[in-house]
PDB file of C-alpha atoms in Angstrom:
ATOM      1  CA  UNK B 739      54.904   3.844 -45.610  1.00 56.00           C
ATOM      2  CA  UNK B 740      54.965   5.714 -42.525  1.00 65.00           C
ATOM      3  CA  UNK B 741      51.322   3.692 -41.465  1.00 71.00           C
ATOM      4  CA  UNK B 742      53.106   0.697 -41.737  1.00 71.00           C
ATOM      5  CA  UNK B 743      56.305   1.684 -39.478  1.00 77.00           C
ATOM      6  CA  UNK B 744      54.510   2.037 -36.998  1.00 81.00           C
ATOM      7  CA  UNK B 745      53.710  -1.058 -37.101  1.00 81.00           C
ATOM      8  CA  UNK B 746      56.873  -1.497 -34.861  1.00 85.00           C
ATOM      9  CA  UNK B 747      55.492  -0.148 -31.726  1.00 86.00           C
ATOM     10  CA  UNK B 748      51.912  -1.116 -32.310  1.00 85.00           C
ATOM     11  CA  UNK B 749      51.970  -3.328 -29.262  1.00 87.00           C
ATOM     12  CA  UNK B 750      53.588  -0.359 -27.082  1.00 87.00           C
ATOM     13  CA  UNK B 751      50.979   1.844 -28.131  1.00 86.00           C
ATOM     14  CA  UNK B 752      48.461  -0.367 -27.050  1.00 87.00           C
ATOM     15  CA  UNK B 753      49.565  -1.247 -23.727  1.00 88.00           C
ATOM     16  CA  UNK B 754      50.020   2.179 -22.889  1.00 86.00           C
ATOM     17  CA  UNK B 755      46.638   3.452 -24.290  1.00 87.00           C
ATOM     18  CA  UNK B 756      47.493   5.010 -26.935  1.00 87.00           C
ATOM     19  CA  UNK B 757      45.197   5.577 -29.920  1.00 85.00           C
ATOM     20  CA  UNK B 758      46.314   5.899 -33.464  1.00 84.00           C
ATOM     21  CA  UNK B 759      44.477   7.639 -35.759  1.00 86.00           C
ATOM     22  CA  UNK B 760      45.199   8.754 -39.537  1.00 86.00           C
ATOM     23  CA  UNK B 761      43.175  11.220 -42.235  1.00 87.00           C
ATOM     24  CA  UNK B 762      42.993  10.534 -45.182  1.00 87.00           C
ATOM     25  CA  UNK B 763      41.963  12.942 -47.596  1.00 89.00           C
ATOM     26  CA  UNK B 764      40.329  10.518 -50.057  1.00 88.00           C
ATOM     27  CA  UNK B 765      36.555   9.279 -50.143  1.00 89.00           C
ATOM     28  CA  UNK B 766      35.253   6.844 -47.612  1.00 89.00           C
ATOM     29  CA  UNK B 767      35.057   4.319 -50.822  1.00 88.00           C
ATOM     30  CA  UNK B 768      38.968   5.305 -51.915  1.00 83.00           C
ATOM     31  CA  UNK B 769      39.614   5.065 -48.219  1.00 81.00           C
ATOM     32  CA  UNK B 770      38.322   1.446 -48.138  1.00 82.00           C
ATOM     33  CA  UNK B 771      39.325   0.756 -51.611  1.00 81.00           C
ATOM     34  CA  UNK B 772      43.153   1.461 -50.503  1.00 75.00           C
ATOM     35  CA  UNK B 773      42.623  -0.778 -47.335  1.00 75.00           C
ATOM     36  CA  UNK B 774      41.859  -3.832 -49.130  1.00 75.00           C
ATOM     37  CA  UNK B 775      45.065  -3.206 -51.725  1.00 69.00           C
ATOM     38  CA  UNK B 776      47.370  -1.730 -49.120  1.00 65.00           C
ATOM     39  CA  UNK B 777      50.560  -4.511 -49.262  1.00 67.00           C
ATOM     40  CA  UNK B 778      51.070  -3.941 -45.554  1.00 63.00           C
ATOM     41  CA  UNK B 779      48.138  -3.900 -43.222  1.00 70.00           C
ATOM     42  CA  UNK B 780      47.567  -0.470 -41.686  1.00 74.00           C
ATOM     43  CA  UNK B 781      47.168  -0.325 -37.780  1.00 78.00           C
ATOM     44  CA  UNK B 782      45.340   2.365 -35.823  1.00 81.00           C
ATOM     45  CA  UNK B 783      42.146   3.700 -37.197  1.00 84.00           C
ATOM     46  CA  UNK B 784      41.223   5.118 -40.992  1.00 84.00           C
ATOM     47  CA  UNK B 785      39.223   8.028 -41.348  1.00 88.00           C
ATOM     48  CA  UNK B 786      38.163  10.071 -44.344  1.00 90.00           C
ATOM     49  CA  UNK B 787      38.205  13.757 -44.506  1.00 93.00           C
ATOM     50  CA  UNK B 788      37.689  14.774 -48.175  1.00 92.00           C
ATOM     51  CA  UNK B 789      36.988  18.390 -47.298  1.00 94.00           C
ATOM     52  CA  UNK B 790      40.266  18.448 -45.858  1.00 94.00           C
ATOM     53  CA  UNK B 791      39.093  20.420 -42.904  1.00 95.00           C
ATOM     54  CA  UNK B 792      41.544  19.135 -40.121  1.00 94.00           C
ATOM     55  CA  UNK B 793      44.476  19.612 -43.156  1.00 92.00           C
ATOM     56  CA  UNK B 794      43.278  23.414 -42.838  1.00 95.00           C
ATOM     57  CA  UNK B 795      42.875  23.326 -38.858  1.00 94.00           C
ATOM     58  CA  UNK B 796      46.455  22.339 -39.034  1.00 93.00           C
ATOM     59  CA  UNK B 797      47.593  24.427 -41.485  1.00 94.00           C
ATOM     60  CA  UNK B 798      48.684  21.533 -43.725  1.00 92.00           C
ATOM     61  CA  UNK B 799      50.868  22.658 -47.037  1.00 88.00           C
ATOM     62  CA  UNK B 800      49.752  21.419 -50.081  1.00 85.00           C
ATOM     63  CA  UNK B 801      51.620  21.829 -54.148  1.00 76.00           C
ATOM     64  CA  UNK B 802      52.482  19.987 -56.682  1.00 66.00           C
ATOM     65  CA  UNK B 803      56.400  20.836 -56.390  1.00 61.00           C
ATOM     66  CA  UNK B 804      56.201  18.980 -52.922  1.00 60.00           C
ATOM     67  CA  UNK B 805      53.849  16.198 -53.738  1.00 60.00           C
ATOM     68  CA  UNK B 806      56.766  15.361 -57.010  1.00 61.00           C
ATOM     69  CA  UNK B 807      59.376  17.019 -56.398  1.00 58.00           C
ATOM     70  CA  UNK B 808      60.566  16.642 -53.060  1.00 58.00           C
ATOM     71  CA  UNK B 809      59.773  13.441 -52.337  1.00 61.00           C
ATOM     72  CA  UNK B 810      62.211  11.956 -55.121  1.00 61.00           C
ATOM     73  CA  UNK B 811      65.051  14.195 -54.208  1.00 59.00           C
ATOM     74  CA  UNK B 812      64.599  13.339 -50.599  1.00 64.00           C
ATOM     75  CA  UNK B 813      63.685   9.856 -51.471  1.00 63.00           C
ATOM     76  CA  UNK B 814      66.881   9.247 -53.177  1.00 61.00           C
ATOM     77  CA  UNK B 815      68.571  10.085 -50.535  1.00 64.00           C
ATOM     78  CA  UNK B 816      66.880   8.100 -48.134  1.00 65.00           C
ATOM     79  CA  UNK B 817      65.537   4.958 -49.782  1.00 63.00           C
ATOM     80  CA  UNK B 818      67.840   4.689 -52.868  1.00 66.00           C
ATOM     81  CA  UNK B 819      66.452   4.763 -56.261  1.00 67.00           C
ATOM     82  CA  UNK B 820      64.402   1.404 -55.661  1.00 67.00           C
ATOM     83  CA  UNK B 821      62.755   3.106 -52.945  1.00 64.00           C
ATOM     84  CA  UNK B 822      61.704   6.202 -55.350  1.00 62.00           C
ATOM     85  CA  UNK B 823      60.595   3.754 -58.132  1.00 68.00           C
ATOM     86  CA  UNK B 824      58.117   1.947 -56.054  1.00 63.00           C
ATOM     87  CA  UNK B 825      56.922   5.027 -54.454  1.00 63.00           C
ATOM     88  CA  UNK B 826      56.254   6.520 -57.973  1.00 60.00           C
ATOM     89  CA  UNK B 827      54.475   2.680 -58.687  1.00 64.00           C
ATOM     90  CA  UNK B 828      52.203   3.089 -56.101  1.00 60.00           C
ATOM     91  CA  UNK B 829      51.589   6.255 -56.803  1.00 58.00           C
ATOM     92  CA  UNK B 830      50.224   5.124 -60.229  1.00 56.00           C
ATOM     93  CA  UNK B 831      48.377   1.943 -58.682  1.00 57.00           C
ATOM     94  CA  UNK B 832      46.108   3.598 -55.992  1.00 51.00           C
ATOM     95  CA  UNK B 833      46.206   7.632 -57.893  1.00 53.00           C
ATOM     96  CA  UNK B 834      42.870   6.764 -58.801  1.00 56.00           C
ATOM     97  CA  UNK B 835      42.127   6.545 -54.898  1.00 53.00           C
ATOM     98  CA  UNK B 836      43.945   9.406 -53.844  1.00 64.00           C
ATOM     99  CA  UNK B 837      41.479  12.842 -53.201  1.00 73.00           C
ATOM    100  CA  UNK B 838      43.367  15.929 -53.175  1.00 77.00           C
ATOM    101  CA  UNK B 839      47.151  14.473 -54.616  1.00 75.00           C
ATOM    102  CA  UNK B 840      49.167  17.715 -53.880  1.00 79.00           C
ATOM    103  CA  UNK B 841      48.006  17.612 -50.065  1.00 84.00           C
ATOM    104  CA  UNK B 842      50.777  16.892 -47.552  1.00 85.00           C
ATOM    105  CA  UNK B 843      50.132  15.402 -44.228  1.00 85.00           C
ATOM    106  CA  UNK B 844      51.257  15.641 -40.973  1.00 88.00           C
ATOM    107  CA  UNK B 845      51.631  14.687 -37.384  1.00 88.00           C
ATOM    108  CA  UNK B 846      49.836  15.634 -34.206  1.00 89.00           C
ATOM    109  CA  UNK B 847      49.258  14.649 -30.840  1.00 89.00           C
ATOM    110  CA  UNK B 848      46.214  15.324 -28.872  1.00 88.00           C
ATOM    111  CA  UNK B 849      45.606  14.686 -25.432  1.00 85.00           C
ATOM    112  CA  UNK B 850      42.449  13.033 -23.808  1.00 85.00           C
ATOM    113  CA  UNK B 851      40.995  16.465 -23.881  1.00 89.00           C
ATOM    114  CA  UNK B 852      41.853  17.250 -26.765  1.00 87.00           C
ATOM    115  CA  UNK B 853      44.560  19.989 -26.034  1.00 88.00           C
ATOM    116  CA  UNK B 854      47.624  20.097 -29.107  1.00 89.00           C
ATOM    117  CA  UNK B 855      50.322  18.549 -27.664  1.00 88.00           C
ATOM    118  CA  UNK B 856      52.731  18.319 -30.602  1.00 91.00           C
ATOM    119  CA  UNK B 857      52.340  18.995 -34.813  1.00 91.00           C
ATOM    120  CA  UNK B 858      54.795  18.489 -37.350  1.00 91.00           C
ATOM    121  CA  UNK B 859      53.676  19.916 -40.812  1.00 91.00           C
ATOM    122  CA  UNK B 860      55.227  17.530 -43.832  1.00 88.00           C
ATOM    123  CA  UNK B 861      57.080  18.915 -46.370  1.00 84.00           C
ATOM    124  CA  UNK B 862      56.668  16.751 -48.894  1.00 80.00           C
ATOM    125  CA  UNK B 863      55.541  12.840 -48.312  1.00 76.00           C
ATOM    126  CA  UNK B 864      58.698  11.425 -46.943  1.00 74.00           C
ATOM    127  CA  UNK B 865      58.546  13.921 -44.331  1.00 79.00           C
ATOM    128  CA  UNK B 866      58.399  11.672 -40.842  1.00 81.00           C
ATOM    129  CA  UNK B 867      59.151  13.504 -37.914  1.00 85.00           C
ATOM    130  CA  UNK B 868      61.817  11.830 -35.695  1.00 84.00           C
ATOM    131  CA  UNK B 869      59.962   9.916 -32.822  1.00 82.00           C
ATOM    132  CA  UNK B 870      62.294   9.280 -31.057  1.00 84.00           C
ATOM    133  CA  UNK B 871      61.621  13.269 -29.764  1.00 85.00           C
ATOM    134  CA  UNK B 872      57.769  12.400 -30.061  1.00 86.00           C
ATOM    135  CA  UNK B 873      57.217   9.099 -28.199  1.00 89.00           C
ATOM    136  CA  UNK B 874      58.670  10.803 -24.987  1.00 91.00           C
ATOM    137  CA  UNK B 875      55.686  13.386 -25.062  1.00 88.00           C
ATOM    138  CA  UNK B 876      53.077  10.701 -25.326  1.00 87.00           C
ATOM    139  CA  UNK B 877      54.928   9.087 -22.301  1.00 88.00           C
ATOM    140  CA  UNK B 878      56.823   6.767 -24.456  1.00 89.00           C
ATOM    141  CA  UNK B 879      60.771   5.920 -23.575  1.00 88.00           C
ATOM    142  CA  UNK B 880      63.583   3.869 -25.001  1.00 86.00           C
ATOM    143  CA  UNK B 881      61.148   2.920 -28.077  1.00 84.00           C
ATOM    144  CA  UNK B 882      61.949   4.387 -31.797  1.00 80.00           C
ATOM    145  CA  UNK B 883      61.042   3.108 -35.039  1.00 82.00           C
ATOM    146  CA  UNK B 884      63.319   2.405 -37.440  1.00 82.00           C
ATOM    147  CA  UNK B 885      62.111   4.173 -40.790  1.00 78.00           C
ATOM    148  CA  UNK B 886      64.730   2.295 -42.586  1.00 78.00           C
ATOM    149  CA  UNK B 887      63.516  -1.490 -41.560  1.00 82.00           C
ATOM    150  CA  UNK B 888      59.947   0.127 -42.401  1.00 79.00           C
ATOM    151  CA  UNK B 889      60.493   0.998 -45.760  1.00 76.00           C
ATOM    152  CA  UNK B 890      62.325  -2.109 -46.075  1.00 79.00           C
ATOM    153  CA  UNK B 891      59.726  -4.536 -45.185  1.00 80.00           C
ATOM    154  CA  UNK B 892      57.622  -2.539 -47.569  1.00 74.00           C
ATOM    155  CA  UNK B 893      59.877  -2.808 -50.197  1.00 75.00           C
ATOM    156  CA  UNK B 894      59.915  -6.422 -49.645  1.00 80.00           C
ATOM    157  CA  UNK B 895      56.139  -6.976 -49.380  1.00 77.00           C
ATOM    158  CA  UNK B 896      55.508  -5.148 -52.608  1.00 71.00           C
ATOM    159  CA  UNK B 897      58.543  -7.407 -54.280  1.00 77.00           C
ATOM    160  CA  UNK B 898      56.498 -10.536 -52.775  1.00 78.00           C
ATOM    161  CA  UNK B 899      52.670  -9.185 -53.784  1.00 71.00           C
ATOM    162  CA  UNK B 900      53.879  -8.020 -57.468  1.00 67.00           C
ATOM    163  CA  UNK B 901      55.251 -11.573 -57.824  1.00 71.00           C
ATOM    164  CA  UNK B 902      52.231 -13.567 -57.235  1.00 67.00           C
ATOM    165  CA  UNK B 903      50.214 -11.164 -59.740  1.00 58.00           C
TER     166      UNK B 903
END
């Protein structure tokens, strides 16, 4: 969910030449496997890194306690418990596409030269940091994205996909 919210600011990003990148820790066929089946289209740029070196560079956590655990306590509080049951759907639907389940991800911001200008190490998967305290270091003001309407729309796009299958 958090590729999709930032959806939001996608524009933004662009005009201000910003890249967006994500990891994944799956194979490049789970990668593009999970593309064609994701119910929201992803923005920024997919890459694969089943070895999970830049998860190590980063120091990443990884556990099964976070990767189940966490997530639905958190969740709950969060999204509510329709939120929790389609995270745990999904889960089931793409687990087959997932590489290394009990890895956590995280956030980071490099510069053009690649100097580390910001990382925030998940927890567990609903772990976003809050940007509005990260857009302002990629230059970024009076622009947030609202997690809530994110997870939303999600919600509502997997309502809409499950209903035509």
């Amino acid at each position: 969910m958090k590729i999709q919210a930032f959806r939001q600011i996608e524009s933004t990003l662009t005009q201000n030449d910003i890249r967006l990148v994500f990891i994944s820790n799956s194979t490049p066929v789970q990668t593009t496997e999970f593309l064609e089946i994701a119910t929201v289209p992803v923005c920024g740029d997919l890459y694969s890194d089943p070895q999970l070196q830049l998860y190590k560079l980063f120091s990443l956590k990884r556990g099964r306690f976070r990767s189940l655990v966490m997530p639905i306590v958190s969740g709950l509080r969060k999204y509510g418990m329709k939120g929790v049951t389609e995270g745990i759907k999904l889960g089931y639907e793409t687990g087959h596409l997932a590489g290394d389940s009990w890895q956590q991800g995280g956030t980071v911001i490099l510069d053009t030269d690649a100097n580390i200008k910001y990382v925030h190490v998940e927890e567990h998967p609903a772990d976003w940091p809050d940007m509005e305290k990260v857009l302002p270091l990629i230059g970024i003001q009076n622009t947030s994205i609202d997690y809530k309407k994110a997870v939303s729309d999600w919600l509502k796009a997997r309502e809409e996909s499950t209903s035509k299958s």
